[in-house]
mmCIF file of C-alpha atoms in Angstrom:
data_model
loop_
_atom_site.group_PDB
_atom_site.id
_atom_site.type_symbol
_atom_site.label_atom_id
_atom_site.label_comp_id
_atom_site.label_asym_id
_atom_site.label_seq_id
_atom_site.Cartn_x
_atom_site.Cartn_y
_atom_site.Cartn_z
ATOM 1 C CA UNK A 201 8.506 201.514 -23.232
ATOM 2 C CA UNK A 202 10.214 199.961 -26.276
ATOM 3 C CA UNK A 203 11.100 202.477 -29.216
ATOM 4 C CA UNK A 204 12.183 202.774 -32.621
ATOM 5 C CA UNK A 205 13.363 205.272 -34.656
ATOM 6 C CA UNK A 206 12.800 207.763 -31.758
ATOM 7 C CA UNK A 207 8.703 206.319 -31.550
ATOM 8 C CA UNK A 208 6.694 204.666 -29.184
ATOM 9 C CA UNK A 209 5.459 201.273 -30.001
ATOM 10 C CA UNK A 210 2.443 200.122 -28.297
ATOM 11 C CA UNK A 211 1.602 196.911 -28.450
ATOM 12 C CA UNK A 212 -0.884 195.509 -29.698
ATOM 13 C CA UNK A 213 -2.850 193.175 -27.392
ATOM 14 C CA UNK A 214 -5.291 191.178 -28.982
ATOM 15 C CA UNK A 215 -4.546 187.670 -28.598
ATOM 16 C CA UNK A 216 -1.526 188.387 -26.620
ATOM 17 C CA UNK A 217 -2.267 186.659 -23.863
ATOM 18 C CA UNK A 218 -1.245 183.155 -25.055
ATOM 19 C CA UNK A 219 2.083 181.517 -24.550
ATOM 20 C CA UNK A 220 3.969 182.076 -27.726
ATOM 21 C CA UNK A 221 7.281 180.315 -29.736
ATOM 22 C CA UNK A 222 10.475 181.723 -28.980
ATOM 23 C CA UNK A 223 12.296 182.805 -32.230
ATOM 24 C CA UNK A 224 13.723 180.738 -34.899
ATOM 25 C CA UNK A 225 17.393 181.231 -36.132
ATOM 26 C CA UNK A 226 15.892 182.250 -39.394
ATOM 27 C CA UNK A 227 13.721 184.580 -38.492
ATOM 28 C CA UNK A 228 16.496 186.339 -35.976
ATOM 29 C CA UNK A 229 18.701 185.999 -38.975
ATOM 30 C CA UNK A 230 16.009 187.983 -41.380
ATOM 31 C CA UNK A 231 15.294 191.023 -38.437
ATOM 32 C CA UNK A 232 18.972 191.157 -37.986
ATOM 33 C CA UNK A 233 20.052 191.721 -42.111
ATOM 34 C CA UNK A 234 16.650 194.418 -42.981
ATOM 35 C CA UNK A 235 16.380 196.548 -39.661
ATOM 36 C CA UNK A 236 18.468 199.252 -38.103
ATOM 37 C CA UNK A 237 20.473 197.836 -35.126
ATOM 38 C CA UNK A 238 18.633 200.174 -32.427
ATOM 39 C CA UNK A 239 15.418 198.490 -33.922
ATOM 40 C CA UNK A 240 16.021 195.193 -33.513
ATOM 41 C CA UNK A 241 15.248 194.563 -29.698
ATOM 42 C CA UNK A 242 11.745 195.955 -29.953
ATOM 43 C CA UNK A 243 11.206 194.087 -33.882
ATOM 44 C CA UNK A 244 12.522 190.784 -31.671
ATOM 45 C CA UNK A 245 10.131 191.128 -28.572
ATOM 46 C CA UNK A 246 7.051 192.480 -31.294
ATOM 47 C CA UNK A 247 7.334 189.395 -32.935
ATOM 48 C CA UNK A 248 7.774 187.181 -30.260
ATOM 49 C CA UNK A 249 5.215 188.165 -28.083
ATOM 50 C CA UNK A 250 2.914 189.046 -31.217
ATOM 51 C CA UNK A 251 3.156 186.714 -33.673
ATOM 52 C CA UNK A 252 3.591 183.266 -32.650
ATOM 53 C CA UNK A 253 1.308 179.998 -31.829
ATOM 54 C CA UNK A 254 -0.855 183.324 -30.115
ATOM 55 C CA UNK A 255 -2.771 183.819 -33.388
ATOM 56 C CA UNK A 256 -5.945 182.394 -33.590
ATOM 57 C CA UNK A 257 -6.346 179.068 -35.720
ATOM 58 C CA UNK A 258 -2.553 178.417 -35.651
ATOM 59 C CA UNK A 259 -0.472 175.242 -35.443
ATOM 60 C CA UNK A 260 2.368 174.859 -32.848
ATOM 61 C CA UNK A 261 5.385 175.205 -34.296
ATOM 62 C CA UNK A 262 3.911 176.960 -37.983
ATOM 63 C CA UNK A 263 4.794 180.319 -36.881
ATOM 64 C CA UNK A 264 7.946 181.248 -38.861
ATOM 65 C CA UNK A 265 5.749 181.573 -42.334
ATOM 66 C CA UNK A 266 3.837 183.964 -40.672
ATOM 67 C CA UNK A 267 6.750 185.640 -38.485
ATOM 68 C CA UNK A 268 8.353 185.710 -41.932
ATOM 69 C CA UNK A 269 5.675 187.960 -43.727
ATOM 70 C CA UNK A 270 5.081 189.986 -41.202
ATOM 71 C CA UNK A 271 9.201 191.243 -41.955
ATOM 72 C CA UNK A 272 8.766 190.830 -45.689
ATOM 73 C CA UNK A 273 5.848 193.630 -45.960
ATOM 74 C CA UNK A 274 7.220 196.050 -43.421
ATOM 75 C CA UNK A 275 10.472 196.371 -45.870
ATOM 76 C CA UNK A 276 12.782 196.716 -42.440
ATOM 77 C CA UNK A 277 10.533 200.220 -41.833
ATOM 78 C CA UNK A 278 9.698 199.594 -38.066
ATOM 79 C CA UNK A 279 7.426 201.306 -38.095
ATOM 80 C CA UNK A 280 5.038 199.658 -40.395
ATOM 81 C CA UNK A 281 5.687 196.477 -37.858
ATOM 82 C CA UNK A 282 1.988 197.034 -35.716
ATOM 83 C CA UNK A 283 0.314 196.973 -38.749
ATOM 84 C CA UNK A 284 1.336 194.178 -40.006
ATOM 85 C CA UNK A 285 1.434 192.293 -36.775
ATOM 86 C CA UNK A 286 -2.533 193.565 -36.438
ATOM 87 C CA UNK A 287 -3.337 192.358 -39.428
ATOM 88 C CA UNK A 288 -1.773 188.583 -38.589
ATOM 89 C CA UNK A 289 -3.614 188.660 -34.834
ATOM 90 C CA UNK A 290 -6.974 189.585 -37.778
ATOM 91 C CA UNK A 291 -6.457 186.985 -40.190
ATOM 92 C CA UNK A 292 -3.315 185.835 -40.836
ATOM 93 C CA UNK A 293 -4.312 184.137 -44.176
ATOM 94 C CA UNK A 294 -4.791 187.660 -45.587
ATOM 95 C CA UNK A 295 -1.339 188.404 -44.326
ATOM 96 C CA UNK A 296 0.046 185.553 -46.267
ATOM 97 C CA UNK A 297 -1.464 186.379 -49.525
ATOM 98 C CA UNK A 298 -0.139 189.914 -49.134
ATOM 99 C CA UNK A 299 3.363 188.474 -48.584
ATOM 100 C CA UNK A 300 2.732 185.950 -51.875
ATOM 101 C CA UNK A 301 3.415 183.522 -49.291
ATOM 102 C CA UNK A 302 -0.363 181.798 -49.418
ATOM 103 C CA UNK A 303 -0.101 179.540 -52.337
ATOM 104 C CA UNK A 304 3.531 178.040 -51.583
ATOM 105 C CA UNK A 305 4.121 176.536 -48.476
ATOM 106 C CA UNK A 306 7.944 177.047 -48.838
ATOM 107 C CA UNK A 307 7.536 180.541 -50.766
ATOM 108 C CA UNK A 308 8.949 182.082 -46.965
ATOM 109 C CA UNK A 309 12.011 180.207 -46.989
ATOM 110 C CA UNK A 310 13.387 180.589 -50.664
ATOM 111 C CA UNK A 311 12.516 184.582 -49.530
ATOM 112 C CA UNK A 312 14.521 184.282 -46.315
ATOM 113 C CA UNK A 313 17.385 182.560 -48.309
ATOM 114 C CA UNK A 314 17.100 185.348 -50.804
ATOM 115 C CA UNK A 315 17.124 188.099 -47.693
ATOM 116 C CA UNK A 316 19.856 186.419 -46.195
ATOM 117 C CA UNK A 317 22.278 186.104 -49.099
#
């Protein structure tokens, strides 16, 4: 079972079931710069498996806007990752507007470019 910062993660399963886009550079990039190093593997498979084309009313390929607030509101704090995840696999429009991602189509990007430096 997949841990971080010495915690289980359980997965959350809703929606799961689905096949789902691998990772972008960009968003490997952004879990690489804001979590701890023995976090990463379990952020990486979370999001992957999570948070992809999976979520209900989603496009192919429009995942990295979501992928991308799901890291912007946990702050790097693993442990905050389920919720957020949950809360796409709910509604990921809520998820966006929490992120101040809804209104700006390119308002992840100029964050990941910000992130990354």
């Amino acid at each position: 079972m997949p841990t971080a910062n010495g915690l289980v993660l359980v997965a959350v399963t809703s929606h799961a079931t689905h096949m789902t886009a691998i990772l972008s550079p960009l968003v490997e990039a952004v879990i690489a710069k804001i979590f701890a190093v023995e976090d990463q593997d379990v952020v990486r498979s979370l999001i992957e498996e999570q948070c992809g084309d999976n979520l209900p009313l989603t496009n192919k390929g429009g995942s990295d806007r979501i992928r991308l607030a799901v890291l912007k509101l946990t702050k790097g704090d693993s442990n905050e990752l389920l919720t957020y995840i949950s809360l796409a696999q709910t509604d990921w429009r809520d998820l966006l507007v929490a992120a101040d991602f809804a209104h700006d189509t390119g308002a992840h990007l100029l964050w990941a470019k910000e992130i990354l430096g």
